[in-house]
mmCIF file of C-alpha atoms in Angstrom:
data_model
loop_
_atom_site.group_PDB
_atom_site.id
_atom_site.type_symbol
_atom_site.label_atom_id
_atom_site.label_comp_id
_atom_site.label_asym_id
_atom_site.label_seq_id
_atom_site.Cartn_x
_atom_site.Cartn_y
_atom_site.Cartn_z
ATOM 1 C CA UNK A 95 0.000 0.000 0.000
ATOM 2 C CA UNK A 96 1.345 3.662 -0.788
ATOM 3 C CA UNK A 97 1.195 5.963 2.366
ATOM 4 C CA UNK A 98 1.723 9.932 1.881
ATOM 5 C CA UNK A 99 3.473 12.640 4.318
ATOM 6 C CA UNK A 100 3.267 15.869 4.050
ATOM 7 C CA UNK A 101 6.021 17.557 4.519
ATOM 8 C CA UNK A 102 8.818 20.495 4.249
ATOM 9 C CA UNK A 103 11.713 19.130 4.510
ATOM 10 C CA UNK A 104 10.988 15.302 3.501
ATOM 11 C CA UNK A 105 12.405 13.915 6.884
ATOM 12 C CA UNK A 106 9.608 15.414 8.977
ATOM 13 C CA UNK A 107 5.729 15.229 9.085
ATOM 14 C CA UNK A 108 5.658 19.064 9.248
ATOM 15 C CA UNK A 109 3.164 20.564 6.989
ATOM 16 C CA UNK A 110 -0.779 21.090 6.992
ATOM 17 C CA UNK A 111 -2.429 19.203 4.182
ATOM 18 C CA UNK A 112 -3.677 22.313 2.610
ATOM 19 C CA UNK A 113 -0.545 24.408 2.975
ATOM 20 C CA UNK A 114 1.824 21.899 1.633
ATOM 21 C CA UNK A 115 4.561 22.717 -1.111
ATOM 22 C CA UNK A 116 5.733 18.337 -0.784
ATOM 23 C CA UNK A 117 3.862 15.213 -0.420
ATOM 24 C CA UNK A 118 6.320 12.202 0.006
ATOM 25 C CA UNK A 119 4.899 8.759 -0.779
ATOM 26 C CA UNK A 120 6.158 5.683 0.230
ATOM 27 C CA UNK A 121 5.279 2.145 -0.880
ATOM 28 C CA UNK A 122 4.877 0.179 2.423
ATOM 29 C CA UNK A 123 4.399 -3.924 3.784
ATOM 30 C CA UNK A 124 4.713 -6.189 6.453
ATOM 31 C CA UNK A 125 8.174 -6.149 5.052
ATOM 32 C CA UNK A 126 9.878 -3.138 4.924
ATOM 33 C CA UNK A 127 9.079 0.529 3.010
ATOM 34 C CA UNK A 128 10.654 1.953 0.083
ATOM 35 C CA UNK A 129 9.804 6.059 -1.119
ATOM 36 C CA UNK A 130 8.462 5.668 -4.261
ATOM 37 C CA UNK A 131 8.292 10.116 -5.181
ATOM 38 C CA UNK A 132 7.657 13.627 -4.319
ATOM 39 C CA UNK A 133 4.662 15.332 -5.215
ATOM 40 C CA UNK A 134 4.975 18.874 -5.387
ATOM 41 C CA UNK A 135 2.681 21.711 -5.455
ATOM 42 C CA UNK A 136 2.687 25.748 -6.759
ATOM 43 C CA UNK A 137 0.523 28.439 -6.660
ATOM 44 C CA UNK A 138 -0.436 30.069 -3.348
ATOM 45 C CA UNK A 139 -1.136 27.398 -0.958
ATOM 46 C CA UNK A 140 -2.253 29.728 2.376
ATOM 47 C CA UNK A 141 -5.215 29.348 3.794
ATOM 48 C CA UNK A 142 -7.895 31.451 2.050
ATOM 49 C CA UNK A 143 -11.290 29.431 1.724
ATOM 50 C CA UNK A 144 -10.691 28.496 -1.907
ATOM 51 C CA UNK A 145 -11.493 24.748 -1.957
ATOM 52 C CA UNK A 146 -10.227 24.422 -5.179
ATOM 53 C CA UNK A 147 -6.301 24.639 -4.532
ATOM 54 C CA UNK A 148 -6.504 21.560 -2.728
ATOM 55 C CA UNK A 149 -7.920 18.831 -5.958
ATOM 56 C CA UNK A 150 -4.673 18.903 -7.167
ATOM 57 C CA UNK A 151 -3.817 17.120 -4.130
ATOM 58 C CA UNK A 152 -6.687 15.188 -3.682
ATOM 59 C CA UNK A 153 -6.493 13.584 -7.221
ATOM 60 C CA UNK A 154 -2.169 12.926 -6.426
ATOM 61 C CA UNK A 155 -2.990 10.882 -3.459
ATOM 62 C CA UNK A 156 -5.864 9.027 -4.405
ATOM 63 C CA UNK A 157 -3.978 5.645 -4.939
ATOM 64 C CA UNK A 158 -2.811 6.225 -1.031
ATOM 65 C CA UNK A 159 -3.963 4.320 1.449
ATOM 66 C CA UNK A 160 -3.427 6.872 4.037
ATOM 67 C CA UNK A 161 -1.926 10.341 4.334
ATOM 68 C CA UNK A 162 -0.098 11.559 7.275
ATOM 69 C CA UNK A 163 -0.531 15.652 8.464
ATOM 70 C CA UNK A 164 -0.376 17.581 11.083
ATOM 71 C CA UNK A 165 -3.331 19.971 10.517
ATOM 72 C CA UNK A 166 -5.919 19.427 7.887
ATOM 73 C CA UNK A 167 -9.860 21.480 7.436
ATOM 74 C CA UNK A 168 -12.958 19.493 7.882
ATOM 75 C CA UNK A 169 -13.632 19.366 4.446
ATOM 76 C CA UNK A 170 -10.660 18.639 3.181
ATOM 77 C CA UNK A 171 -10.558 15.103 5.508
ATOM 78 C CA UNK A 172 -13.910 14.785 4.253
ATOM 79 C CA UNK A 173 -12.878 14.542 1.009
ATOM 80 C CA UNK A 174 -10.364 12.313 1.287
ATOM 81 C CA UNK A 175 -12.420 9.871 3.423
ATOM 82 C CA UNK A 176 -14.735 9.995 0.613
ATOM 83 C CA UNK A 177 -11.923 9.139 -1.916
ATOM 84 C CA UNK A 178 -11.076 6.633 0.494
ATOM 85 C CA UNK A 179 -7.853 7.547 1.695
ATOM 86 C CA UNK A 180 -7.501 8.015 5.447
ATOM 87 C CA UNK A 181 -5.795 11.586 7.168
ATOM 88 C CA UNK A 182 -4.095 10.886 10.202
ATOM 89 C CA UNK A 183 -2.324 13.875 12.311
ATOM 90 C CA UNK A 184 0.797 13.420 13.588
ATOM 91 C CA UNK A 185 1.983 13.670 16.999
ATOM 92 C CA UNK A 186 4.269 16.806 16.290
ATOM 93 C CA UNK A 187 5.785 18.917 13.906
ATOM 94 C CA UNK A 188 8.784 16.963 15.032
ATOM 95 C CA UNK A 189 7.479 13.511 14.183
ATOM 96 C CA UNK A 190 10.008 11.733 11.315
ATOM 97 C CA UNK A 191 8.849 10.448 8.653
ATOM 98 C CA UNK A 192 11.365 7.436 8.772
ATOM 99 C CA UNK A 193 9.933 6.486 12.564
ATOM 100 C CA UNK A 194 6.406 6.752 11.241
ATOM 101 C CA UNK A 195 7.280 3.845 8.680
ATOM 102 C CA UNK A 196 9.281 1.596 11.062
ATOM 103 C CA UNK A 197 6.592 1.376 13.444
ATOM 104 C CA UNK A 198 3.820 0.686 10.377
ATOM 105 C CA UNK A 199 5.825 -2.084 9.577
ATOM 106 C CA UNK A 200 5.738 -3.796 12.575
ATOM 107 C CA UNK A 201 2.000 -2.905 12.884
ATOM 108 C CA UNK A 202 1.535 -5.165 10.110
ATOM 109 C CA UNK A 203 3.440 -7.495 10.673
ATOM 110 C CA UNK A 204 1.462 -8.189 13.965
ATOM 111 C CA UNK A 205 -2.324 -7.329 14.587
ATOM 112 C CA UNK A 206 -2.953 -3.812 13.462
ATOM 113 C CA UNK A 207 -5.494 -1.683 15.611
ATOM 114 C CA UNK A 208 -9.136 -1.628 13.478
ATOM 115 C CA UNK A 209 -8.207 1.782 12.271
ATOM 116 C CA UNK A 210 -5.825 0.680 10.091
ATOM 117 C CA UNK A 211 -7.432 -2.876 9.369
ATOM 118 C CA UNK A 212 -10.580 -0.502 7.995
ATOM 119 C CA UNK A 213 -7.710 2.014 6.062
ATOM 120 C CA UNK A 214 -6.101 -1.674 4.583
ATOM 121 C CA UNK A 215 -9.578 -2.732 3.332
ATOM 122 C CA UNK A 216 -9.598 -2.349 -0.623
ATOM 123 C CA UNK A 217 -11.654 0.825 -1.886
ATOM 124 C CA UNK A 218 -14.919 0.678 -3.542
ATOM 125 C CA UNK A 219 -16.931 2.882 -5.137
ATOM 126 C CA UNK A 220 -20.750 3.553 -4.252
ATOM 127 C CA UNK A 221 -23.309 4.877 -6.896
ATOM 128 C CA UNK A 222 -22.883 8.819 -6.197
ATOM 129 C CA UNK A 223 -19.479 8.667 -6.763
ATOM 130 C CA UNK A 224 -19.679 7.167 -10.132
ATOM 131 C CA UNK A 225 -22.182 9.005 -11.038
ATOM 132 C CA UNK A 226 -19.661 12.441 -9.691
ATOM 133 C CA UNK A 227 -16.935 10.988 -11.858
ATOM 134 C CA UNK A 228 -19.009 10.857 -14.887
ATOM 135 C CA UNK A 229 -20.521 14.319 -13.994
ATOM 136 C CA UNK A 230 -17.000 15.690 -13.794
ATOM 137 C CA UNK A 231 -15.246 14.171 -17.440
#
């Protein structure tokens, strides 16, 4: 499964979802993690109210199984819940990306907690969002 950071430095979980310039992603099993690429964003990013500076992101982290933050807006998580893709703050600015990683490994390599057993579960797609996808081609 791919898991996403954003971040500002790549080694940190420092960066509110909305805000951010990076995404990292990582591929990530019971075995070990590898970073698969950097997303990155222009434009101005601030917070503003305009909704629309944050599909971009949305649509780049769709595959992702979960996305790591440490502030995101209500509708933003709302979105991505929808898209199936689970936000999860971290504990500080000063979290590491790295230690984040290591400890999801072992996680699944033992019984994860049913957060993350829901987050594993493969995505499907109800009625109104195919019919949203076909509204929006």
């Amino acid at each position: 499964m791919k898991i996403a950071f954003t971040t500002s430095d790549r080694v940190h979980i420092n960066a509110h979802f909305g805000w951010a310039k990076m995404i990292d992603v990582y591929e990530i099993s019971d075995e070990g993690y590898h970073f698969v690429e950097t997303l990155t964003f222009e434009g101005e990013l601030k917070e503003d109210g305009n909704e629309d500076k944050i599909t971009p992101k949305l649509d780049a982290i769709v595959d992702c199984t979960i996305v790591y933050v440490t502030a995101i807006g209500g509708s933003a998580a709302a979105r991505l819940i929808k898209k199936g893709v689970t936000p999860v703050k971290a504990r500080s600015e000063e979290e590491e990306i790295n230690e984040v990683l290591n400890k999801l490994v072992k996680t699944l390599k033992g019984n994860p907690p049913p957060w993350l057993r829901k987050a594993l579960q493969p995505k499907t797609k109800n009625f109104a969002d195919e019919i949203e996808d076909e509204a929006t081609v």
